[in-house]
């Protein structure tokens, strides 16, 4: 789920006073889509109401929805304390947006209340709820809610899983990151240019070579975007490809490549790279970014588990499909779209792909398995089962600092469990394991 697009990255603060009723209506459509299920946010971003707005109003609508999703748990707790009988879903969404405007984006109180009431009034079937929306929001303005309690930031079932897996202190630290707006992380085509590009992009260099910048706005206008000097990739997401240690001329396979950040890393290192993905649409984006970066890779739309090609590779990277619960910093909707059954369902897919990855790895070659999930069944449990059924595959321990791995993330068996607070300023949650084939 690493974003390597040129989409704008709006800053919430300067947008707090902009956007009229059309922007709020577009935000309502986007929030409703985001909470409808997986991929809902992506579908909502293409909604006509959002596309019809000018750039600043569109940025406000998106910032409002992201603020709502990042604080959805506490917002709902505050609303439930004041609304005894749940109103229709659309009214609930409008109330959520109103609370986020008033208390997260710091929109002037009158604007947050008035526009919320006006949104309800637009729907004839909901006009009887105007008084409710007005009363609830004004009541909260008189007695401001607490929206920063980590234990209410994630769905209760998910928070309970984190507490069980990592302990109560770590669970609170993980959940505290949910409310934070992330900076933008960049991977470089030429890592040797780190300091020079950091100066141009007002960024700092993180361990491993990722640049982190607080810049906002359209990425396509940033220094050296058009020249293909960098792409957007979370600091954690950049670690697995580095751990393969590919050298120029080696062969490398990226089994689930889209959106393509890891493919770009392998190609930039000089490997003869093959990128697979089931989605031809998502692979088109990979091809576009390869072209922008002036890098080459063989790209094929296929199921990596059943790919008929017989080749094996020096280095294989499997960033497997997963519940994606570690990506909540940029995709807070995943927390609310995920279901307990998703974890077991994804684990079965991962197991099948890991077996295929082992077959694709040459004797003496390396395999890196990773998931952007915080769930042990998709990480630690998956690797233990794989080792138990795969003779000849052994763990190749990862050292602290290797590839930018945070010291706190290294487990005793040499795998990585990267938690979102392990890098200052936050990072995606990942599990990473490296194997050698005898």
Coordinates of C-alpha atoms in Angstrom, one line a residue:
X1 CA 0.0 0.0 0.0
X2 CA 3.0 2.3 -0.3
X3 CA 2.0 5.4 -2.2
X4 CA 4.3 6.3 -5.1
X5 CA 1.8 8.6 -6.8
X6 CA 2.0 12.3 -7.5
X7 CA -1.2 13.1 -5.5
X8 CA -1.3 16.2 -3.4
X9 CA -0.6 15.7 0.3
X10 CA -2.7 18.5 2.0
X11 CA -1.7 20.0 5.3
X12 CA -4.8 20.1 7.6
X13 CA -3.9 23.3 9.5
X14 CA -4.1 26.0 6.7
X15 CA -7.4 24.4 5.4
X16 CA -9.4 24.8 8.6
X17 CA -11.3 27.9 7.4
X18 CA -11.9 27.0 3.8
X19 CA -14.5 24.9 2.0
X20 CA -18.2 25.6 1.8
X21 CA -21.1 23.2 1.8
X22 CA -20.1 21.5 -1.5
X23 CA -16.8 20.5 0.2
X24 CA -18.6 19.2 3.2
X25 CA -21.0 17.2 1.0
X26 CA -18.0 15.7 -0.9
X27 CA -16.4 14.8 2.5
X28 CA -19.7 13.1 3.5
X29 CA -19.6 11.0 0.3
X30 CA -15.9 10.2 0.8
X31 CA -16.4 9.2 4.5
X32 CA -19.3 7.0 3.7
X33 CA -17.3 5.3 1.0
X34 CA -14.3 4.9 3.2
X35 CA -16.3 3.1 5.9
X36 CA -18.2 0.9 3.4
X37 CA -15.4 -1.7 3.2
X38 CA -11.9 -2.4 1.8
X39 CA -10.9 -0.1 -1.1
X40 CA -13.8 2.2 -0.1
X41 CA -11.5 5.1 0.3
X42 CA -9.9 4.6 -3.1
X43 CA -13.3 4.4 -4.7
X44 CA -14.5 7.5 -2.8
X45 CA -11.6 9.6 -4.1
X46 CA -12.9 9.2 -7.6
X47 CA -16.5 10.3 -6.6
X48 CA -17.8 13.0 -9.0
X49 CA -18.6 15.4 -6.2
X50 CA -15.0 15.4 -5.1
X51 CA -13.6 15.7 -8.6
X52 CA -15.9 18.8 -9.3
X53 CA -14.3 20.8 -6.5
X54 CA -11.4 23.2 -7.0
X55 CA -8.1 22.1 -5.6
X56 CA -8.3 23.8 -2.2
X57 CA -11.8 22.6 -1.5
X58 CA -10.9 19.1 -2.6
X59 CA -7.9 19.2 -0.2
X60 CA -10.2 20.4 2.6
X61 CA -12.7 17.6 2.0
X62 CA -9.9 15.0 2.0
X63 CA -8.3 16.5 5.1
X64 CA -11.6 16.5 6.9
X65 CA -12.2 12.8 6.2
X66 CA -8.7 11.8 7.2
X67 CA -9.1 13.8 10.5
X68 CA -12.4 12.0 11.1
X69 CA -11.0 8.6 10.4
X70 CA -7.9 9.2 12.6
X71 CA -10.1 10.1 15.6
X72 CA -13.1 7.9 14.8
X73 CA -13.1 5.9 17.9
X74 CA -13.1 8.8 20.4
X75 CA -15.5 10.8 18.2
X76 CA -18.0 7.9 18.3
X77 CA -17.5 7.6 22.1
X78 CA -18.4 11.3 22.5
X79 CA -21.4 11.0 20.2
X80 CA -22.7 7.8 21.9
X81 CA -22.7 9.6 25.2
X82 CA -25.0 12.3 23.9
X83 CA -27.2 10.4 21.4
X84 CA -29.4 7.8 23.1
X85 CA -31.1 6.4 20.0
X86 CA -28.9 6.1 17.0
X87 CA -30.1 8.3 14.1
X88 CA -29.8 7.1 10.4
X89 CA -26.3 6.4 9.2
X90 CA -26.1 9.5 7.1
X91 CA -26.8 11.7 10.2
X92 CA -24.1 9.8 12.1
X93 CA -21.6 10.6 9.4
X94 CA -22.5 14.2 9.4
X95 CA -22.1 14.4 13.2
X96 CA -18.7 12.7 12.9
X97 CA -17.6 15.3 10.4
X98 CA -18.9 18.1 12.5
X99 CA -16.9 16.9 15.6
X100 CA -13.8 16.5 13.5
X101 CA -14.2 20.0 12.1
X102 CA -14.7 21.6 15.5
X103 CA -12.1 19.7 17.5
X104 CA -9.5 18.3 15.1
X105 CA -9.3 20.8 12.2
X106 CA -10.2 23.7 14.6
X107 CA -12.8 25.0 12.2
X108 CA -14.7 28.0 13.7
X109 CA -17.5 26.7 15.9
X110 CA -20.3 28.4 14.0
X111 CA -19.1 27.0 10.6
X112 CA -18.8 23.5 12.0
X113 CA -22.3 23.6 13.4
X114 CA -24.0 25.5 10.6
X115 CA -22.6 23.4 7.8
X116 CA -23.5 20.2 9.6
X117 CA -27.1 21.3 10.0
X118 CA -27.2 22.4 6.4
X119 CA -26.0 19.0 5.3
X120 CA -28.9 17.4 7.1
X121 CA -31.3 19.9 5.7
X122 CA -30.3 19.0 2.1
X123 CA -32.0 15.6 2.5
X124 CA -35.7 16.0 2.9
X125 CA -36.0 12.7 4.6
X126 CA -33.6 13.8 7.3
X127 CA -34.8 17.3 8.1
X128 CA -36.4 16.2 11.4
X129 CA -32.8 15.6 12.6
X130 CA -31.6 19.2 12.2
X131 CA -32.4 20.0 15.8
X132 CA -30.5 16.9 17.0
X133 CA -27.4 17.7 15.0
X134 CA -27.5 21.3 16.3
X135 CA -28.0 20.3 19.9
X136 CA -25.4 17.5 19.9
X137 CA -22.6 19.7 18.4
X138 CA -23.4 22.7 20.5
X139 CA -23.4 20.5 23.6
X140 CA -20.0 19.2 22.7
X141 CA -18.7 22.7 22.2
X142 CA -19.8 23.6 25.7
X143 CA -18.2 20.4 27.1
X144 CA -15.3 19.4 24.7
X145 CA -14.7 15.7 24.4
X146 CA -11.4 14.0 24.9
X147 CA -10.2 12.8 21.5
X148 CA -6.7 11.6 22.3
X149 CA -7.2 8.5 24.5
X150 CA -5.1 5.8 22.7
X151 CA -7.3 3.0 24.1
X152 CA -10.3 4.2 22.1
X153 CA -8.4 5.0 18.8
X154 CA -8.7 1.6 17.3
X155 CA -11.7 -0.8 17.1
X156 CA -11.9 -2.7 20.4
X157 CA -11.3 -6.1 18.9
X158 CA -8.1 -4.9 17.2
X159 CA -6.8 -3.1 20.2
X160 CA -7.4 -6.2 22.3
X161 CA -5.3 -8.2 19.8
X162 CA -2.4 -5.7 20.0
X163 CA -2.5 -5.8 23.8
X164 CA -2.4 -9.6 23.7
X165 CA 0.4 -9.7 21.2
X166 CA 2.6 -6.8 22.4
X167 CA 1.5 -6.0 26.0
X168 CA -0.5 -3.0 27.3
X169 CA 2.3 -0.4 27.1
X170 CA 3.2 -1.2 23.5
X171 CA -0.5 -1.4 22.5
X172 CA -1.0 2.2 23.8
X173 CA 2.0 3.4 22.0
X174 CA 0.8 1.8 18.7
X175 CA -2.6 3.3 19.1
X176 CA -1.3 6.7 20.0
X177 CA 0.3 7.0 16.5
X178 CA -3.2 6.6 14.8
X179 CA -4.0 10.3 15.4
X180 CA -0.8 11.6 14.0
X181 CA -0.6 13.1 10.5
X182 CA 2.4 11.5 8.9
X183 CA 5.3 13.2 7.2
X184 CA 6.2 12.1 3.6
X185 CA 9.0 9.5 3.2
X186 CA 11.0 9.3 0.0
X187 CA 13.3 6.6 -1.4
X188 CA 16.1 7.7 -3.7
X189 CA 17.2 6.3 -7.1
X190 CA 20.7 7.1 -6.1
X191 CA 21.2 6.8 -2.3
X192 CA 24.6 8.6 -2.6
X193 CA 22.6 11.8 -3.3
X194 CA 20.9 11.6 0.1
X195 CA 22.4 14.8 1.7
X196 CA 22.0 16.9 -1.5
X197 CA 18.4 15.9 -2.0
X198 CA 17.6 16.3 1.7
X199 CA 18.7 20.0 1.4
X200 CA 16.5 20.6 -1.6
X201 CA 13.5 18.8 -0.1
X202 CA 13.8 20.2 3.4
X203 CA 14.2 16.7 4.6
X204 CA 16.2 14.7 7.1
X205 CA 18.0 11.4 6.3
X206 CA 16.7 8.5 8.3
X207 CA 18.8 5.3 9.0
X208 CA 18.9 3.3 5.8
X209 CA 18.7 6.3 3.5
X210 CA 15.0 7.2 3.5
X211 CA 14.3 11.0 3.4
X212 CA 11.6 12.3 5.6
X213 CA 10.1 15.7 4.8
X214 CA 7.2 17.8 6.2
X215 CA 6.7 19.5 2.8
X216 CA 3.1 19.5 1.6
X217 CA 1.4 20.0 -1.7
X218 CA 1.5 18.4 -5.2
X219 CA 4.4 16.0 -5.3
X220 CA 4.9 16.7 -9.0
X221 CA 6.0 20.2 -8.2
X222 CA 8.7 19.1 -5.7
X223 CA 12.4 19.4 -6.7
X224 CA 13.6 16.6 -9.0
X225 CA 10.3 14.7 -9.1
X226 CA 10.2 15.1 -12.9
X227 CA 13.8 14.0 -13.2
X228 CA 13.0 10.7 -11.4
X229 CA 15.4 11.2 -8.5
X230 CA 12.9 9.8 -5.8
X231 CA 9.6 8.2 -5.1
X232 CA 7.3 8.1 -2.1
X233 CA 7.8 5.1 0.1
X234 CA 7.3 4.7 3.8
X235 CA 10.5 4.2 5.8
X236 CA 9.4 0.7 6.9
X237 CA 8.3 -0.3 3.4
X238 CA 11.8 0.5 2.1
X239 CA 13.6 -1.9 4.5
X240 CA 12.7 -5.3 3.0
X241 CA 14.2 -4.7 -0.4
X242 CA 17.4 -3.4 1.1
X243 CA 17.7 -6.6 3.2
X244 CA 17.9 -8.6 0.0
X245 CA 21.2 -6.9 -0.7
X246 CA 20.9 -7.3 -4.5
X247 CA 24.0 -6.6 -6.6
X248 CA 24.2 -5.4 -10.2
X249 CA 23.5 -8.3 -12.6
X250 CA 21.7 -10.5 -10.1
X251 CA 18.2 -11.7 -10.9
X252 CA 15.4 -10.5 -8.6
X253 CA 11.7 -11.3 -8.4
X254 CA 9.1 -9.0 -6.8
X255 CA 6.1 -11.3 -6.4
X256 CA 3.4 -8.9 -5.4
X257 CA 4.8 -5.7 -6.9
X258 CA 2.1 -3.0 -7.1
X259 CA 2.3 -0.1 -6.4
X260 CA 6.0 -0.7 -7.2
X261 CA 8.2 1.0 -4.6
X262 CA 10.2 -2.2 -4.0
X263 CA 10.4 -3.0 -7.7
X264 CA 12.0 0.4 -8.1
X265 CA 14.5 -0.3 -5.3
X266 CA 15.6 -3.6 -6.9
X267 CA 15.9 -2.1 -10.4
X268 CA 17.8 0.9 -9.1
X269 CA 20.3 -1.5 -7.4
X270 CA 21.0 -2.9 -10.8
X271 CA 19.2 -6.2 -10.5
X272 CA 17.5 -7.8 -13.5
X273 CA 14.0 -7.5 -12.0
X274 CA 10.7 -9.2 -12.7
X275 CA 7.6 -7.7 -11.2
X276 CA 4.4 -9.7 -10.9
X277 CA 1.0 -8.6 -9.7
X278 CA -2.5 -10.0 -10.2
X279 CA -3.9 -6.5 -11.0
X280 CA -3.1 -5.2 -14.5
X281 CA -4.5 -1.8 -13.5
X282 CA -2.1 -1.5 -10.5
X283 CA 0.8 -2.8 -12.7
X284 CA 0.1 0.1 -15.1
X285 CA 1.1 2.4 -12.3
X286 CA 4.3 0.4 -11.7
X287 CA 5.2 0.8 -15.4
X288 CA 4.5 4.5 -15.3
X289 CA 6.9 4.9 -12.3
X290 CA 9.6 2.8 -13.9
X291 CA 9.4 5.1 -16.9
X292 CA 9.6 8.2 -14.8
X293 CA 12.6 6.8 -12.9
X294 CA 14.2 5.7 -16.2
X295 CA 14.5 2.2 -14.8
X296 CA 13.6 -1.1 -16.4
X297 CA 11.9 -4.3 -15.2
X298 CA 9.9 -7.1 -16.8
X299 CA 6.3 -6.6 -15.7
X300 CA 3.6 -9.4 -15.8
X301 CA 0.0 -9.4 -14.7
X302 CA -0.4 -12.9 -13.2
X303 CA -1.0 -14.7 -9.9
X304 CA 2.4 -15.2 -8.5
X305 CA 1.4 -18.5 -6.8
X306 CA 0.6 -20.1 -10.2
X307 CA 2.9 -18.1 -12.6
X308 CA 3.8 -20.7 -15.3
X309 CA 7.3 -19.3 -16.0
X310 CA 10.0 -21.8 -14.8
X311 CA 12.7 -19.3 -13.9
X312 CA 14.3 -19.1 -10.4
X313 CA 16.0 -16.1 -9.0
X314 CA 19.0 -15.0 -6.9
X315 CA 16.7 -12.8 -4.8
X316 CA 13.0 -13.1 -4.2
X317 CA 10.8 -10.5 -2.4
X318 CA 7.3 -11.5 -1.2
X319 CA 5.4 -8.4 0.2
X320 CA 2.3 -10.6 0.6
X321 CA -1.3 -9.5 0.6
X322 CA -2.4 -8.9 4.2
X323 CA -4.8 -7.2 6.5
X324 CA -2.7 -4.1 6.2
X325 CA -3.4 -3.0 9.8
X326 CA 0.1 -1.6 10.0
X327 CA -0.6 1.1 7.4
X328 CA -3.1 3.1 9.4
X329 CA -1.0 6.3 9.4
X330 CA -1.8 7.0 5.8
X331 CA -4.8 4.6 5.5
X332 CA -6.8 5.0 8.8
X333 CA -9.8 3.5 7.0
X334 CA -8.2 0.0 7.2
X335 CA -8.8 -0.1 10.9
X336 CA -12.5 0.3 10.5
X337 CA -12.8 -1.8 7.3
X338 CA -10.9 -4.8 8.7
X339 CA -12.7 -7.7 10.3
X340 CA -11.4 -10.5 12.5
X341 CA -12.0 -13.0 9.7
X342 CA -9.7 -11.1 7.4
X343 CA -6.6 -12.2 9.3
X344 CA -7.3 -16.0 8.9
X345 CA -8.3 -15.5 5.3
X346 CA -5.1 -13.6 4.4
X347 CA -2.9 -16.1 6.2
X348 CA -4.0 -18.9 3.9
X349 CA -3.1 -16.8 0.8
X350 CA 0.3 -15.9 2.4
X351 CA 1.1 -19.6 3.0
X352 CA 0.5 -20.5 -0.6
X353 CA 2.6 -17.6 -1.8
X354 CA 5.5 -18.4 0.5
X355 CA 5.7 -21.9 -0.8
X356 CA 5.8 -20.5 -4.4
X357 CA 8.5 -18.0 -3.3
X358 CA 10.6 -20.9 -2.0
X359 CA 10.4 -22.7 -5.3
X360 CA 11.4 -19.5 -7.1
X361 CA 14.6 -19.0 -5.0
X362 CA 17.8 -20.4 -6.4
X363 CA 20.0 -22.7 -4.3
X364 CA 22.1 -20.3 -2.2
X365 CA 19.6 -17.5 -2.9
X366 CA 17.8 -15.1 -0.6
X367 CA 14.1 -14.8 0.1
X368 CA 12.6 -11.9 2.0
X369 CA 9.0 -12.2 3.3
X370 CA 7.1 -9.2 4.6
X371 CA 3.7 -8.0 5.5
X372 CA 2.4 -4.5 6.5
X373 CA 0.4 -6.1 9.2
X374 CA 0.5 -6.0 13.0
X375 CA -1.1 -9.4 13.4
X376 CA 1.1 -12.3 14.5
X377 CA -0.7 -14.9 12.4
X378 CA 0.5 -13.0 9.3
X379 CA 4.0 -12.6 10.5
X380 CA 5.6 -14.7 13.3
X381 CA 3.1 -17.6 12.9
X382 CA 3.4 -17.6 9.2
X383 CA 7.2 -17.9 9.3
X384 CA 7.2 -20.6 12.0
X385 CA 4.8 -22.8 9.9
X386 CA 6.9 -22.1 6.7
X387 CA 10.1 -23.3 8.3
X388 CA 8.5 -26.4 9.6
X389 CA 7.3 -27.5 6.2
X390 CA 10.2 -26.3 4.0
X391 CA 13.5 -28.2 4.4
X392 CA 16.5 -26.3 3.1
X393 CA 15.1 -22.9 4.0
X394 CA 16.7 -21.3 7.1
X395 CA 16.3 -17.9 8.7
X396 CA 19.1 -15.4 7.8
X397 CA 19.1 -13.2 10.9
X398 CA 18.7 -9.4 10.4
X399 CA 21.0 -7.3 12.5
X400 CA 20.0 -4.1 14.3
X401 CA 20.4 -1.1 11.9
X402 CA 20.7 -3.3 8.8
X403 CA 18.8 -1.8 5.9
X404 CA 17.5 0.9 8.3
X405 CA 15.9 -1.6 10.7
X406 CA 15.2 0.1 14.1
X407 CA 17.0 -1.6 17.0
X408 CA 13.8 -2.0 18.9
X409 CA 12.3 -4.0 16.0
X410 CA 14.8 -6.9 15.9
X411 CA 13.5 -10.1 17.5
X412 CA 15.6 -12.7 19.1
X413 CA 15.3 -15.0 16.0
X414 CA 16.6 -12.2 13.7
X415 CA 13.3 -11.3 12.2
X416 CA 11.8 -7.8 12.4
X417 CA 8.6 -6.7 14.1
X418 CA 8.5 -3.0 13.3
X419 CA 5.9 -1.2 15.4
X420 CA 4.6 2.2 14.3
X421 CA 6.4 4.0 17.2
X422 CA 9.8 2.4 16.5
X423 CA 10.8 5.4 14.3
X424 CA 10.5 8.9 15.7
X425 CA 7.5 10.6 14.0
X426 CA 5.9 7.2 13.2
X427 CA 6.3 4.5 10.6
X428 CA 4.2 1.8 9.1
X429 CA 3.9 -1.4 11.1
X430 CA 5.7 -4.3 9.3
X431 CA 6.9 -7.9 9.9
X432 CA 10.0 -8.9 7.9
X433 CA 11.9 -12.2 7.7
X434 CA 14.9 -13.2 5.5
X435 CA 15.7 -16.7 4.5
X436 CA 18.6 -18.5 2.8
X437 CA 18.1 -21.5 0.6
X438 CA 20.6 -24.3 1.1

